[in-house]
Coordinates of N, CA and C in Angstrom, one line a residue:
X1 N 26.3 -22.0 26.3 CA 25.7 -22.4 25.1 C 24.2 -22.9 25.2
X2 N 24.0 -23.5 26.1 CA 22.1 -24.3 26.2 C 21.3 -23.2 26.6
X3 N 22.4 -22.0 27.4 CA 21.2 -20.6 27.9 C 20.9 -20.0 26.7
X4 N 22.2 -19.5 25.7 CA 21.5 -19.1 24.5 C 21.2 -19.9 23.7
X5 N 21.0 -20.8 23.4 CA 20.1 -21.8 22.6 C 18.6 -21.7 22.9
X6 N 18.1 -21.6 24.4 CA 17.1 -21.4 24.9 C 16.4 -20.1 24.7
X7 N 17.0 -19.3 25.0 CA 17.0 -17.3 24.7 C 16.6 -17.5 23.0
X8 N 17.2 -18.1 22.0 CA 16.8 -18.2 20.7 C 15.5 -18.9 20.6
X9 N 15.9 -19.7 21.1 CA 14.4 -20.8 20.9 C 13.0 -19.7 21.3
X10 N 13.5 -19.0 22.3 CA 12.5 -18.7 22.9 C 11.7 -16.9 21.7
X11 N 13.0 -16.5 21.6 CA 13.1 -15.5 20.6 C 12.1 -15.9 19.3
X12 N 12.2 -16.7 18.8 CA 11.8 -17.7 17.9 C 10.5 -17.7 17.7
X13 N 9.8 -18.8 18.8 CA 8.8 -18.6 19.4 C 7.8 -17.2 19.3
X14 N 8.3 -16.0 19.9 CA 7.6 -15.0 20.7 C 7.4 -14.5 19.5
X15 N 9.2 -13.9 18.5 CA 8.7 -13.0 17.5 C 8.7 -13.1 16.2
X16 N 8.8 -14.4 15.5 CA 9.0 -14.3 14.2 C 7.7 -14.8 13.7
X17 N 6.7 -15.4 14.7 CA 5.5 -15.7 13.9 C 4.6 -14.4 13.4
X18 N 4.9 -13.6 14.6 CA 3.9 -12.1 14.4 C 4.7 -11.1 12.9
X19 N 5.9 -11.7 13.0 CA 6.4 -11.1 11.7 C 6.3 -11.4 10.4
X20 N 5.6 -12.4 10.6 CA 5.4 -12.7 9.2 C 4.1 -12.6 8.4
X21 N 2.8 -11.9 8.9 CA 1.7 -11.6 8.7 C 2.4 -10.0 7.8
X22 N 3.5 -9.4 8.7 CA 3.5 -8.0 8.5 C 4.4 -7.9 7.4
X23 N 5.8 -8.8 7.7 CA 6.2 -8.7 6.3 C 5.5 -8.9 5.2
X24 N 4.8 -10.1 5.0 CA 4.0 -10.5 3.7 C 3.0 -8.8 3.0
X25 N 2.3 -8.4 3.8 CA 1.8 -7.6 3.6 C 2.5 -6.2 3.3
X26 N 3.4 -6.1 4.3 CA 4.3 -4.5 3.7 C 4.9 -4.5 2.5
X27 N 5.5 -5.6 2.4 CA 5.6 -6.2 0.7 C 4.9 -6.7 -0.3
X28 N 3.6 -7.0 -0.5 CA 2.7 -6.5 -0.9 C 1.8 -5.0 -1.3
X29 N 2.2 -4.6 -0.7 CA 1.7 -3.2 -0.4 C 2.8 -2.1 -1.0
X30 N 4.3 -2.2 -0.7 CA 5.0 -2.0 -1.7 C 5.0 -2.2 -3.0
X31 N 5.1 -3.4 -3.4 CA 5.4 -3.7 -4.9 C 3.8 -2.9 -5.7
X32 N 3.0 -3.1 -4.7 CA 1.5 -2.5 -6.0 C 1.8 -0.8 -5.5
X33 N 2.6 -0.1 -4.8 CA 3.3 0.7 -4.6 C 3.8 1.5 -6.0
X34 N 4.7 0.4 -6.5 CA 5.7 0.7 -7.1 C 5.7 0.1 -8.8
X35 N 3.8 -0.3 -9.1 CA 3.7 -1.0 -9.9 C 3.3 -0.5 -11.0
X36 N 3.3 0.3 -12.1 CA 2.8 1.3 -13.2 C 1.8 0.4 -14.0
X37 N 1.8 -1.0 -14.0 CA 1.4 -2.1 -14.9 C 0.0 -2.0 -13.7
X38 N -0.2 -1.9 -12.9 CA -1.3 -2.3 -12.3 C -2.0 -0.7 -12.2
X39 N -1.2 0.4 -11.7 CA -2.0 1.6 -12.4 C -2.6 1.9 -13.4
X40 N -1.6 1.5 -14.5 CA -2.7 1.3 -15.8 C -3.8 0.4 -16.5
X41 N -4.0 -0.5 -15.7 CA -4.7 -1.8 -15.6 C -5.5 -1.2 -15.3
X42 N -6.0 -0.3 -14.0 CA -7.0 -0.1 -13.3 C -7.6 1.4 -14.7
X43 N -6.5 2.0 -15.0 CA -7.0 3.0 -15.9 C -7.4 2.6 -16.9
X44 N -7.2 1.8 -17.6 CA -7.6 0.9 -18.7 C -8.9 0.0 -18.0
X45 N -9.7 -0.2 -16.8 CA -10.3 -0.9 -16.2 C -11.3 -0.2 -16.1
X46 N -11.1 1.0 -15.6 CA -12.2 1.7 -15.0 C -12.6 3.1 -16.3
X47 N -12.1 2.7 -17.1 CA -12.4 3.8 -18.1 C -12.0 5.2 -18.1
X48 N -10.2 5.7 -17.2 CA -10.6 6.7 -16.9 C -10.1 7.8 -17.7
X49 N -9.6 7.5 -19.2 CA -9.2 8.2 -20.4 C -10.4 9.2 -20.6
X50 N -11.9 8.1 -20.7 CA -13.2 8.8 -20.8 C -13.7 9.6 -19.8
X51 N -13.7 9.3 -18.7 CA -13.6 10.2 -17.3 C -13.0 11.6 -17.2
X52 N -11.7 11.7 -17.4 CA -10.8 12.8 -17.6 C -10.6 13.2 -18.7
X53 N -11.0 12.9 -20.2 CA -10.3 13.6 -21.1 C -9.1 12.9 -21.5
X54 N -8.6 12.7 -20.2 CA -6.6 12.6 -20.5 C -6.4 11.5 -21.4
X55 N -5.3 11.3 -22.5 CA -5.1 10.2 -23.2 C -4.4 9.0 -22.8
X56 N -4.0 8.2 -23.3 CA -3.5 6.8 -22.8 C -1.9 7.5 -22.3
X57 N -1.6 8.4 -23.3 CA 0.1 8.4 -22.9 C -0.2 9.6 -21.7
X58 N -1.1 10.6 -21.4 CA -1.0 11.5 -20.5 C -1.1 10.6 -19.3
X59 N -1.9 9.8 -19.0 CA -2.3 8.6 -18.1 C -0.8 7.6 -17.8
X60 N -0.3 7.4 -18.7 CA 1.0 6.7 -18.7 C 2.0 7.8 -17.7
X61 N 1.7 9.4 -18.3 CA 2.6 9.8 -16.9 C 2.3 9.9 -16.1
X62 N 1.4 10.4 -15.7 CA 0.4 10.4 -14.7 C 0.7 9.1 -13.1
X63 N 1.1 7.9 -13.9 CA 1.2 7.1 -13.5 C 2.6 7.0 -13.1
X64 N 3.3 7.4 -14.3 CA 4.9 7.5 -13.5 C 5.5 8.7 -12.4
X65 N 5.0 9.8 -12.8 CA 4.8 10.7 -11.9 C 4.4 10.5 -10.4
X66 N 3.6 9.8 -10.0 CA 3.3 9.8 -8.7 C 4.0 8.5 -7.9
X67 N 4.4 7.4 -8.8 CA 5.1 6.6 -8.6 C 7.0 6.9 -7.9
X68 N 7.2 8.1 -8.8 CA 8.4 8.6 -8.8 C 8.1 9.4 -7.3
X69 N 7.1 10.0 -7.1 CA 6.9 11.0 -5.9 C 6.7 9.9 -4.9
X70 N 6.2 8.8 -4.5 CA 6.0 8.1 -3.4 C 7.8 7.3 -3.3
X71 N 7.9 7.3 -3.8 CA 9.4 7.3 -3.7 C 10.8 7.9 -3.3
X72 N 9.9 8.7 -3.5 CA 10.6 10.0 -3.2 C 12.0 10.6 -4.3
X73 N 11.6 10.2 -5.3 CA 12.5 10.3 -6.8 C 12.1 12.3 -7.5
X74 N 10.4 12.3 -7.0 CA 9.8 14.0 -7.4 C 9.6 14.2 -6.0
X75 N 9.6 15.6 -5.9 CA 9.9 16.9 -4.4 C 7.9 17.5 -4.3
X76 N 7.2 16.8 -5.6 CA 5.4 16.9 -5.6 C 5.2 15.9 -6.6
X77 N 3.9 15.7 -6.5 CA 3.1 15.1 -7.6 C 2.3 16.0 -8.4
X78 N 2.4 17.6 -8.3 CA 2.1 18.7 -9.1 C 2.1 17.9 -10.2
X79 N 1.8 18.1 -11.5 CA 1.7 18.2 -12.5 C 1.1 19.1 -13.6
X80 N 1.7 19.4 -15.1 CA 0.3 20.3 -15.8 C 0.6 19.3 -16.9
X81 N -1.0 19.2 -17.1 CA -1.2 18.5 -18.6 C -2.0 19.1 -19.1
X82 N -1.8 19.3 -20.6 CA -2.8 19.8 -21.6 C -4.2 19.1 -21.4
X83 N -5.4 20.0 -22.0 CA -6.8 19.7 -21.5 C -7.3 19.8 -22.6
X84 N -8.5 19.9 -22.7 CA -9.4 20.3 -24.2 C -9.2 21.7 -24.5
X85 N -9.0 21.7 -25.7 CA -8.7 22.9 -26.2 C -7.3 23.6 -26.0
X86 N -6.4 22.8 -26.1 CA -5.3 23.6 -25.9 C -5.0 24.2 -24.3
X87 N -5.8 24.0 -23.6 CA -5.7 24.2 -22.3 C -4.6 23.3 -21.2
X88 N -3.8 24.2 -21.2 CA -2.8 23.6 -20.2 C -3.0 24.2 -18.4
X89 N -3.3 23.3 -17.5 CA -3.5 23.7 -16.1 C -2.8 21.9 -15.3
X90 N -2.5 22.7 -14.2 CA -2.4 22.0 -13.2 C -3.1 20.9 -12.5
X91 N -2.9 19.6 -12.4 CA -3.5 18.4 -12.8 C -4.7 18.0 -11.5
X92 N -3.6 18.7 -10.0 CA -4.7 18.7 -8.7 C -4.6 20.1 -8.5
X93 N -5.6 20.2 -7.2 CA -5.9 21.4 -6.5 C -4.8 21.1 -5.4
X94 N -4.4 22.0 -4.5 CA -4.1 22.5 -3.4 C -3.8 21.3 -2.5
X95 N -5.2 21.0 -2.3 CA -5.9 20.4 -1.1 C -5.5 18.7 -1.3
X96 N -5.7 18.2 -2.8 CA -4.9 17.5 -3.2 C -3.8 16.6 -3.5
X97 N -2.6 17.9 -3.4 CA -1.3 17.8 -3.1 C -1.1 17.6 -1.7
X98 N -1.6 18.0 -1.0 CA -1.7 17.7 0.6 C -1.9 16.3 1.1
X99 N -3.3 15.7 0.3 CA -3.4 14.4 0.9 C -2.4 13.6 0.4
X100 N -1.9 13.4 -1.2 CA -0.9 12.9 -1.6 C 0.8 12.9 -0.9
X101 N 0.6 14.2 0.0 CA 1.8 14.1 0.5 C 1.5 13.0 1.7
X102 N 0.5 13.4 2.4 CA 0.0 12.2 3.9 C 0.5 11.1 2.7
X103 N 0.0 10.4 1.9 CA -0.2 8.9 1.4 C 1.2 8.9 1.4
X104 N 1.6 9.5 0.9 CA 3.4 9.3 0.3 C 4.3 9.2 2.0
X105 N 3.4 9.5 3.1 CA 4.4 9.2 4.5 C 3.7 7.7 4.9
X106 N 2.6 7.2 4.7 CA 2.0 6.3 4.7 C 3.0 5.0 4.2
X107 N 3.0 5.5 2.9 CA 4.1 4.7 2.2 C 5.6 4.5 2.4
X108 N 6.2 5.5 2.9 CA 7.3 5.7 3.8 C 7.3 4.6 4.9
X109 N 6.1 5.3 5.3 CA 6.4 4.0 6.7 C 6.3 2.6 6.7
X110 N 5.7 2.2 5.7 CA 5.2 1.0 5.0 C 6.4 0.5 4.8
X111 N 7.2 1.0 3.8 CA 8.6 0.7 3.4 C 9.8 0.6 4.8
X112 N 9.9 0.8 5.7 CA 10.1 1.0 6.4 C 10.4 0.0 7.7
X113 N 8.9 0.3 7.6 CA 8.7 -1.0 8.9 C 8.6 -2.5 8.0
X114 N 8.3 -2.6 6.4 CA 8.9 -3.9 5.7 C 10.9 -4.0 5.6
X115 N 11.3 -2.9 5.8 CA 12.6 -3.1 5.9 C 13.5 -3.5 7.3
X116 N 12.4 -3.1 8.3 CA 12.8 -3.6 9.6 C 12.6 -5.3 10.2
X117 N 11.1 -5.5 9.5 CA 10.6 -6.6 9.8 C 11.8 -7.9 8.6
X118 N 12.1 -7.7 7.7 CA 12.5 -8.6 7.1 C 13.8 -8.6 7.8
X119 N 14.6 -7.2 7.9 CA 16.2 -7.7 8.9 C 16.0 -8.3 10.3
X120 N 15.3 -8.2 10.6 CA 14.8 -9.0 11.7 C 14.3 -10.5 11.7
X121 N 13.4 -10.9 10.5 CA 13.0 -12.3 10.2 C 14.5 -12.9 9.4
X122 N 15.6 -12.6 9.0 CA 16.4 -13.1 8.4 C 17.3 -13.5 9.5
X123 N 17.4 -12.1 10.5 CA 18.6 -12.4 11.6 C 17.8 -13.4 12.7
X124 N 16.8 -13.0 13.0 CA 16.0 -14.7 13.9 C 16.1 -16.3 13.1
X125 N 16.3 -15.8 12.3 CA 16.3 -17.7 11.6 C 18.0 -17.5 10.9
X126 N 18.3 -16.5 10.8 CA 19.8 -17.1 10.8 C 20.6 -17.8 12.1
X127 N 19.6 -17.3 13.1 CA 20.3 -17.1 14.9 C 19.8 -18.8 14.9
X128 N 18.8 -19.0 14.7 CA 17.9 -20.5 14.9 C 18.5 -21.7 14.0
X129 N 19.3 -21.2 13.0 CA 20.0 -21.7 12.6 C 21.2 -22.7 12.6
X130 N 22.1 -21.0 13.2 CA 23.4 -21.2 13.7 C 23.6 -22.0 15.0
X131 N 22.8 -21.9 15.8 CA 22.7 -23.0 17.2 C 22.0 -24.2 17.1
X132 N 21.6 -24.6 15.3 CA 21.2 -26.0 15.3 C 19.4 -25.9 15.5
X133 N 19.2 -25.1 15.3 CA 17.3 -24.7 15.8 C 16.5 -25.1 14.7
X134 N 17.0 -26.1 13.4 CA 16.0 -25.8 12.4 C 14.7 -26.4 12.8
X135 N 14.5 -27.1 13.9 CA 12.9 -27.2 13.5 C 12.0 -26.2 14.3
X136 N 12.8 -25.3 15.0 CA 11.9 -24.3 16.0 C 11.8 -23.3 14.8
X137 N 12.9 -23.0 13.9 CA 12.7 -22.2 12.9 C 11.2 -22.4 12.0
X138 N 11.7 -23.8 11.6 CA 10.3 -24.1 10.5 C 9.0 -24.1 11.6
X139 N 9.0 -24.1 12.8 CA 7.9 -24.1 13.4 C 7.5 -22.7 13.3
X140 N 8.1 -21.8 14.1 CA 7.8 -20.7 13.9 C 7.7 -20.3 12.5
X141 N 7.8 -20.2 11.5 CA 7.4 -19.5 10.1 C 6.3 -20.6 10.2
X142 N 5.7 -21.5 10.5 CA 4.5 -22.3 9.8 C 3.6 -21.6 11.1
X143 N 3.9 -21.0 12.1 CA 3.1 -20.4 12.9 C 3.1 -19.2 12.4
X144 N 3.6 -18.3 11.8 CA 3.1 -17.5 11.1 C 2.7 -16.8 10.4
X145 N 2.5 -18.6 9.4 CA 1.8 -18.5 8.1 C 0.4 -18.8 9.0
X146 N 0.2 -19.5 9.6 CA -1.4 -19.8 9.8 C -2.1 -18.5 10.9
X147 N -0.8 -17.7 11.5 CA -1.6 -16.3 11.8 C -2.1 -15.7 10.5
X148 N -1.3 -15.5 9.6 CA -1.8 -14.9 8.8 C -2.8 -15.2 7.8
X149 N -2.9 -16.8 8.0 CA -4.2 -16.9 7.1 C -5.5 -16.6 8.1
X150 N -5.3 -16.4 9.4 CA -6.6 -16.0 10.1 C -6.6 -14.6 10.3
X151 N -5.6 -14.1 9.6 CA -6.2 -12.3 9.9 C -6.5 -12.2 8.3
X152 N -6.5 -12.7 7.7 CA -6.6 -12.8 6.1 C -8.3 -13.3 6.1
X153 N -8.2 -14.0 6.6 CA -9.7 -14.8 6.6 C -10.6 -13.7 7.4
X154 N -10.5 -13.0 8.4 CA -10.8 -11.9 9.1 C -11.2 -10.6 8.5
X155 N -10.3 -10.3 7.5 CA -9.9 -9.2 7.2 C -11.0 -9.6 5.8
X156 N -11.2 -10.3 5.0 CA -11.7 -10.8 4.0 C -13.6 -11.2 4.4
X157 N -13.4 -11.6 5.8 CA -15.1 -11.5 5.9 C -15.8 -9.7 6.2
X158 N -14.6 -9.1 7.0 CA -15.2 -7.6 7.1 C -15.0 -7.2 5.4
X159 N -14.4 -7.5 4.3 CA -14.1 -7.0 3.0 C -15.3 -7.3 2.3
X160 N -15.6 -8.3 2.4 CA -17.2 -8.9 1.6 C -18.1 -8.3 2.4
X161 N -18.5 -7.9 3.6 CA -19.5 -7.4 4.3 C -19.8 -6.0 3.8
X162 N -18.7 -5.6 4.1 CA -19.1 -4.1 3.7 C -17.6 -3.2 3.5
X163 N -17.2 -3.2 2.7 CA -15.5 -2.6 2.5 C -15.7 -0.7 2.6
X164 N -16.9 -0.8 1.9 CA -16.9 1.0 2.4 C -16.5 1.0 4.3
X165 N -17.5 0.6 4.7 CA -16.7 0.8 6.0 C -15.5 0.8 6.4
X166 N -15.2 -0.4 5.9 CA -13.1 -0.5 5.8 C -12.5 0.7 5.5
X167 N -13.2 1.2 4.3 CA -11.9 2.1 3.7 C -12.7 3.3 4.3
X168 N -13.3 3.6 4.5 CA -13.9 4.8 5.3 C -13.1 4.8 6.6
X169 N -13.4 3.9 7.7 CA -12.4 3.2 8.7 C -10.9 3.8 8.8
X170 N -10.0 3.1 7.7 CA -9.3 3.3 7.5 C -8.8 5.0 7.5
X171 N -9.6 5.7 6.8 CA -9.0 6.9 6.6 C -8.8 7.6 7.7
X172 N -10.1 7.9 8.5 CA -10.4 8.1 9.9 C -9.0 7.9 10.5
X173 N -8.5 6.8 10.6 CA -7.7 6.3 11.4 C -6.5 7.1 11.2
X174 N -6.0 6.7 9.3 CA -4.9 7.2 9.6 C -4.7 8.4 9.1
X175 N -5.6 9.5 8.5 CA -5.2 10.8 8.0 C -6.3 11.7 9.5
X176 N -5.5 12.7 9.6 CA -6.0 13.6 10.8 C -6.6 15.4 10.3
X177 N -6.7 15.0 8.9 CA -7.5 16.0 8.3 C -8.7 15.3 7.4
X178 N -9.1 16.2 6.7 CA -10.5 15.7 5.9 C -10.3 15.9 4.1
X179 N -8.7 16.5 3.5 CA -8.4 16.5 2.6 C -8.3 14.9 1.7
X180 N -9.0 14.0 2.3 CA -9.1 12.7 1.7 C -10.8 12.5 1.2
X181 N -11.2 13.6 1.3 CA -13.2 13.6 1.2 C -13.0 15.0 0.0
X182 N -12.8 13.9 -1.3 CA -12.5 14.7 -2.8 C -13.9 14.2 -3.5
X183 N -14.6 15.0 -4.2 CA -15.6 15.7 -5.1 C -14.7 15.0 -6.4
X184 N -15.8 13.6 -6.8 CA -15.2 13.2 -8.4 C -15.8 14.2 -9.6
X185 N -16.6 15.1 -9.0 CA -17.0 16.0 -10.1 C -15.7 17.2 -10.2
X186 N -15.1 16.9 -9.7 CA -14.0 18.4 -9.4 C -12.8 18.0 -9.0
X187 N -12.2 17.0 -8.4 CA -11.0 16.8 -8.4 C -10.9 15.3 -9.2
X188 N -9.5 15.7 -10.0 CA -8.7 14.4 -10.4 C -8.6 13.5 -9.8
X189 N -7.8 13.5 -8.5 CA -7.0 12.7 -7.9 C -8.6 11.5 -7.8
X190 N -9.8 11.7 -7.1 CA -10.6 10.5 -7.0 C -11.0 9.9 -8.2
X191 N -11.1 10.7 -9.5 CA -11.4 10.5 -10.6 C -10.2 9.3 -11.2
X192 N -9.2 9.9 -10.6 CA -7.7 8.7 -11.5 C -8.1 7.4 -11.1
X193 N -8.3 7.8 -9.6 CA -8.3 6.3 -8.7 C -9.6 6.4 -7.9
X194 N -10.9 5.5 -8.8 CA -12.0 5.3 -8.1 C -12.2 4.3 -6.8
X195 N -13.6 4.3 -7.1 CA -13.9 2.8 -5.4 C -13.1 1.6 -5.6
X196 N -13.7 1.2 -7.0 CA -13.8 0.0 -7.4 C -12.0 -0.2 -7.4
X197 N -10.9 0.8 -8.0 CA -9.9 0.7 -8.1 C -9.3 -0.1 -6.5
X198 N -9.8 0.6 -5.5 CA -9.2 0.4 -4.2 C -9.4 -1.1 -3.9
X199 N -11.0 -1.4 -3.8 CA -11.2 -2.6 -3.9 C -10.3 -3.7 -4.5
X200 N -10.2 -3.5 -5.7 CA -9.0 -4.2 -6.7 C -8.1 -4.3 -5.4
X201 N -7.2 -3.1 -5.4 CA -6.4 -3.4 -5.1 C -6.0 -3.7 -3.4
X202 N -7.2 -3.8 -3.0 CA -7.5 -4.3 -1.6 C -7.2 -6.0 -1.6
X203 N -8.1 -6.4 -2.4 CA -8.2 -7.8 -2.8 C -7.0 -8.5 -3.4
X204 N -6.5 -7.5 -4.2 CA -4.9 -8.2 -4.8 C -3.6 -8.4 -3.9
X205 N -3.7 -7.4 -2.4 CA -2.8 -7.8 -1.8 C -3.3 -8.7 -0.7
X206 N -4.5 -8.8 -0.6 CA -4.6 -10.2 0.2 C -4.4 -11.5 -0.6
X207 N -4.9 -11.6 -1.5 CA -4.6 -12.3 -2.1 C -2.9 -12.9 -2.4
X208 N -2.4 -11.7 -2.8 CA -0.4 -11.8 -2.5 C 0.0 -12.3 -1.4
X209 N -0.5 -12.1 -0.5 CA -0.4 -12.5 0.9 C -0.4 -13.5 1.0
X210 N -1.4 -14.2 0.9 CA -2.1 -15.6 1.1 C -0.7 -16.3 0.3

């Protein structure tokens, strides 16, 4: 009994503080995932009815449509909506559909590794628990709340410095083609979802976080 009590304690310790930076965030990152209220906020934000043409309700699908596809509820994020003049076409190009499919594995794994990390943070503090551990439990979660207010604080000085870098950064990293470098004169997809949108929504999950 004192060996595994020890082996927990120690478990404890090692891995639930680092888990808790990552849960906070993958769940974050989900819910604005999966949030139609804050896509249309940003559409209603950034003006992009006037940008596209498209009306409040074509925008409303728009919004549920790709929501349903990162999901994996739609098999594309194809769409055709009416245009000026009676003009009915297809909403992205090609090239498009491709990056949206990269984002939609993005988001997969996001979901994913937030479903691994939380059965994991539930079964380490149920374990720390059950052998009488509550204060190594509360230690560890108060350790990795204050990790994560310093990758937050971190992550928030490179964000005010220069966030194009970030999200530039970012892409580099995780897409291995160049279908993410879209022309707002000619494709939708940057048009729906501008800089400033990302920003938003950069800042709103740290902020959730926090």
């Amino acid at each position: 009994m004192p060996e595994q009590t020890s082996v927990t304690t120690r478990l404890l310790r090692l891995l639930l503080p680092p888990l808790i930076p990552i849960l906070c965030l993958c769940t974050c990152l989900r819910l604005e995932m999966s949030s139609p209220r804050l896509y249309i906020q940003g559409f209603d934000r950034y003006d992009i009815s006037a940008a596209t043409g498209l009306s409040t309700e074509q925008l409303n699908t728009v919004a549920t449509r790709l929501i349903r596809y990162f999901n994996s509820l739609d098999a594309t994020p194809q769409m055709q909506l009416e245009f000026s003049a009676g003009r009915t076409s297809d909403l992205f190009h090609d090239y498009e559909v491709i990056h949206l499919a990269d984002v939609k594995r993005l988001f997969a794994f996001n979901s994913g590794l937030q479903a691994l990390t939380l059965l994991l943070v539930v079964a380490l503090c149920a374990a720390g628990l059950s052998f009488g551990r509550r204060l190594e439990v509360a230690a560890a979660l108060r350790s990795g709340a204050l990790i994560t207010f310093v990758l937050l604080a971190v992550t928030a000085t490179l964000f005010a410095s220069d966030f194009d870098w970030m999200f530039i950064g970012f892409h580099l990293v995780a897409f291995d083609n160049s279908f993410w470098q879209l022309n707002p004169l000619t494709d939708y997809l940057v048009v729906l979802f501008p800089w400033g949108f990302w920003q938003d929504m950069s800042l709103l999950a740290g902020v959730a976080t926090a």
